[in-house]
GROMACS .gro file of C-alpha atoms in nm:
model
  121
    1UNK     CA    1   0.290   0.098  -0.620
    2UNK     CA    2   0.084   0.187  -0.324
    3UNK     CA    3   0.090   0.079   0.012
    4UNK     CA    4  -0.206   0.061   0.238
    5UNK     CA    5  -0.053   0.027   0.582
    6UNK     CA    6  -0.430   0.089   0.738
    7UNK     CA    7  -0.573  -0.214   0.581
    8UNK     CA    8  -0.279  -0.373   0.665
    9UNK     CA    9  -0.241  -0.260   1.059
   10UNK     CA   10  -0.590  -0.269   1.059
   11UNK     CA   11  -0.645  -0.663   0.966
   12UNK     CA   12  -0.441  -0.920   0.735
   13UNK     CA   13  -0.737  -0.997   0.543
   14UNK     CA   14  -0.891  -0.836   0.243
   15UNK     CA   15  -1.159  -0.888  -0.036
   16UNK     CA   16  -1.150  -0.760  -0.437
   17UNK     CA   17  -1.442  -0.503  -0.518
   18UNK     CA   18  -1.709  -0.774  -0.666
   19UNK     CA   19  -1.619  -0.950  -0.341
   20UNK     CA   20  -1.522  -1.292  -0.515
   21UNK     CA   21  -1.192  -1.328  -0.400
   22UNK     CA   22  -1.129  -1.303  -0.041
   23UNK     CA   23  -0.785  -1.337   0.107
   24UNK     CA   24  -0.596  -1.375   0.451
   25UNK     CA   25  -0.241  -1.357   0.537
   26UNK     CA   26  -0.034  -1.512   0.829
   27UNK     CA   27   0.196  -1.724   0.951
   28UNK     CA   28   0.418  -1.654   0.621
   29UNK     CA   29   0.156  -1.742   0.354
   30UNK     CA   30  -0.141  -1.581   0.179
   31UNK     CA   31  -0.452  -1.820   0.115
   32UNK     CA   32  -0.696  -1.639  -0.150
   33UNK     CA   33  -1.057  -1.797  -0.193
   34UNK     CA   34  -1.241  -1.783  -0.518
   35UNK     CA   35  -1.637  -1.784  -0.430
   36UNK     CA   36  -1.713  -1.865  -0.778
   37UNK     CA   37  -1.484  -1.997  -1.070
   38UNK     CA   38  -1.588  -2.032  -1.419
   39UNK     CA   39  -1.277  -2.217  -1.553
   40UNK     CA   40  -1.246  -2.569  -1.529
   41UNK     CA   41  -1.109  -2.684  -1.196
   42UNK     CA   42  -0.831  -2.957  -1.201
   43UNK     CA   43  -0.935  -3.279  -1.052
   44UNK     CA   44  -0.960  -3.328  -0.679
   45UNK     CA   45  -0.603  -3.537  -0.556
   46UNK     CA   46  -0.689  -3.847  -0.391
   47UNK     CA   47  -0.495  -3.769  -0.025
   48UNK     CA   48  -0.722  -3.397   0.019
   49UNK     CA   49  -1.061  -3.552   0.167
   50UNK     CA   50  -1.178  -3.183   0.228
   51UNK     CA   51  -1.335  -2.901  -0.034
   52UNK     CA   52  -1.102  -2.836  -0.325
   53UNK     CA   53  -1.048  -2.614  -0.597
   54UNK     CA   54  -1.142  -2.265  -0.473
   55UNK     CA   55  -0.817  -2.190  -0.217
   56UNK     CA   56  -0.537  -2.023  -0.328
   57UNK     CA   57  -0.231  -2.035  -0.074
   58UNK     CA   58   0.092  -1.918  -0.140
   59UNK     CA   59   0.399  -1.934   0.019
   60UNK     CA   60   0.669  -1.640   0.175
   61UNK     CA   61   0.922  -1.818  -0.095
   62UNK     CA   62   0.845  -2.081  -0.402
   63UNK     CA   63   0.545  -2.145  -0.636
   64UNK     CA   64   0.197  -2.115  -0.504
   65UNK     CA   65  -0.069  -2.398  -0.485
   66UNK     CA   66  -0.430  -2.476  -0.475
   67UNK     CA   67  -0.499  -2.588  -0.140
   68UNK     CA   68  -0.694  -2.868  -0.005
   69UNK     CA   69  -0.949  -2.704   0.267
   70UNK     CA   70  -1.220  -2.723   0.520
   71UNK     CA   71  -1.281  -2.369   0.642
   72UNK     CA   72  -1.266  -2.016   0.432
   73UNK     CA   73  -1.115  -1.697   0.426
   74UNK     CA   74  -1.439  -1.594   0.322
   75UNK     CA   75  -1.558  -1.271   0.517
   76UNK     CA   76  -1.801  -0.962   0.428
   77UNK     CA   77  -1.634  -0.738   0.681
   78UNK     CA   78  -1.310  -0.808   0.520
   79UNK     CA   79  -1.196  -0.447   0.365
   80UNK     CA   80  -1.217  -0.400   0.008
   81UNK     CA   81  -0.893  -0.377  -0.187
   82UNK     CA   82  -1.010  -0.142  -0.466
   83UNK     CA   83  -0.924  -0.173  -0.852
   84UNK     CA   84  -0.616   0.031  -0.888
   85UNK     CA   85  -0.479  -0.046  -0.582
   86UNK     CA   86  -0.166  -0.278  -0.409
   87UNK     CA   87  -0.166  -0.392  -0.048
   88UNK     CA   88   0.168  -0.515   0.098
   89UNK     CA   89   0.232  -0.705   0.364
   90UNK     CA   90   0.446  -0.953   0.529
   91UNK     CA   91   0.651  -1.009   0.217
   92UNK     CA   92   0.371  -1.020  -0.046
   93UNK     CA   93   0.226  -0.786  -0.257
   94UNK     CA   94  -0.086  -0.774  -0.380
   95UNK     CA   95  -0.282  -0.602  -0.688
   96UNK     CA   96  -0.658  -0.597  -0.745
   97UNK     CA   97  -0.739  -0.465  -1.084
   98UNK     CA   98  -1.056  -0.515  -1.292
   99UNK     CA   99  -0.896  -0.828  -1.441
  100UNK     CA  100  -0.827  -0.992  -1.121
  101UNK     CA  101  -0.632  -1.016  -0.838
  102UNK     CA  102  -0.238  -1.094  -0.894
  103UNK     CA  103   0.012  -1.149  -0.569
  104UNK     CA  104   0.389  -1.201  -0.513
  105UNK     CA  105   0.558  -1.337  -0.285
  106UNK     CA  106   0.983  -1.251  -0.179
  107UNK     CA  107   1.058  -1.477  -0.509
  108UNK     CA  108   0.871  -1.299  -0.687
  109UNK     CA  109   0.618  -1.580  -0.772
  110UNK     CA  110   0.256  -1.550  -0.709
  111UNK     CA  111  -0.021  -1.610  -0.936
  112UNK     CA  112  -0.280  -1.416  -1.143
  113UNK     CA  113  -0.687  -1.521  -1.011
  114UNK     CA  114  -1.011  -1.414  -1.134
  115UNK     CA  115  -1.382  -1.601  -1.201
  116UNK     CA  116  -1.264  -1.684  -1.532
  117UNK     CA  117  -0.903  -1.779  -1.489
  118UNK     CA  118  -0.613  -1.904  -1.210
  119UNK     CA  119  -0.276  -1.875  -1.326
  120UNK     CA  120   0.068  -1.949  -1.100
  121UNK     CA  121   0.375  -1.842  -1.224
   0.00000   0.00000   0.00000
């Protein structure tokens, strides 16, 4: 793997190369956002009364989660991640390949996201 201590000095936020998946990390979590999704998006829970179905956050330890939200990580300036390349930082790792974006966290879970398909494991 590679690291890319100047994006991650630099800023904790990044974006994939098509510039559909932007993330940020702090405060010991990543949140990813998805500008456009293809698959079918799960049904909204009753308690989130903001946007849902396009944030990704995941946590320093355990399973990540799509989040209920009312802002976005969403950024042009945010540097690109290129295909081919992983970014860690704070305890996650992160790999943006032509398929999508996959991160990790310490436990080693994380999730797989492109346009076409969001996958936790």
């Amino acid at each position: 793997m590679i690291s890319l201590p100047a994006i991650a000095q630099a800023e904790s936020s990044f974006q994939t190369p098509t510039g559909n998946i932007h993330c940020y990390i702090a405060d010991q979590n990543i949140r990813c956002d998805i500008i456009k999704i293809t698959a079918k998006i799960p049904p909204k829970p009753s308690n989130c009364e903001l946007d849902w179905g396009h944030a990704f956050i995941l946590d320093a330890r355990g399973r990540g989660y799509r989040g209920c939200y009312g802002d976005t990580t969403v950024n042009p300036q945010n540097p690109v991640l290129q295909y081919g390349k992983t970014l860690r930082y704070e305890g996650f790792t992160c790999t943006s390949r032509r398929t999508g974006l996959t991160c990790v966290n310490r436990d080693q879970r994380g999730w797989e996201l492109s346009r076409e398909r969001q996958r936790f494991f």
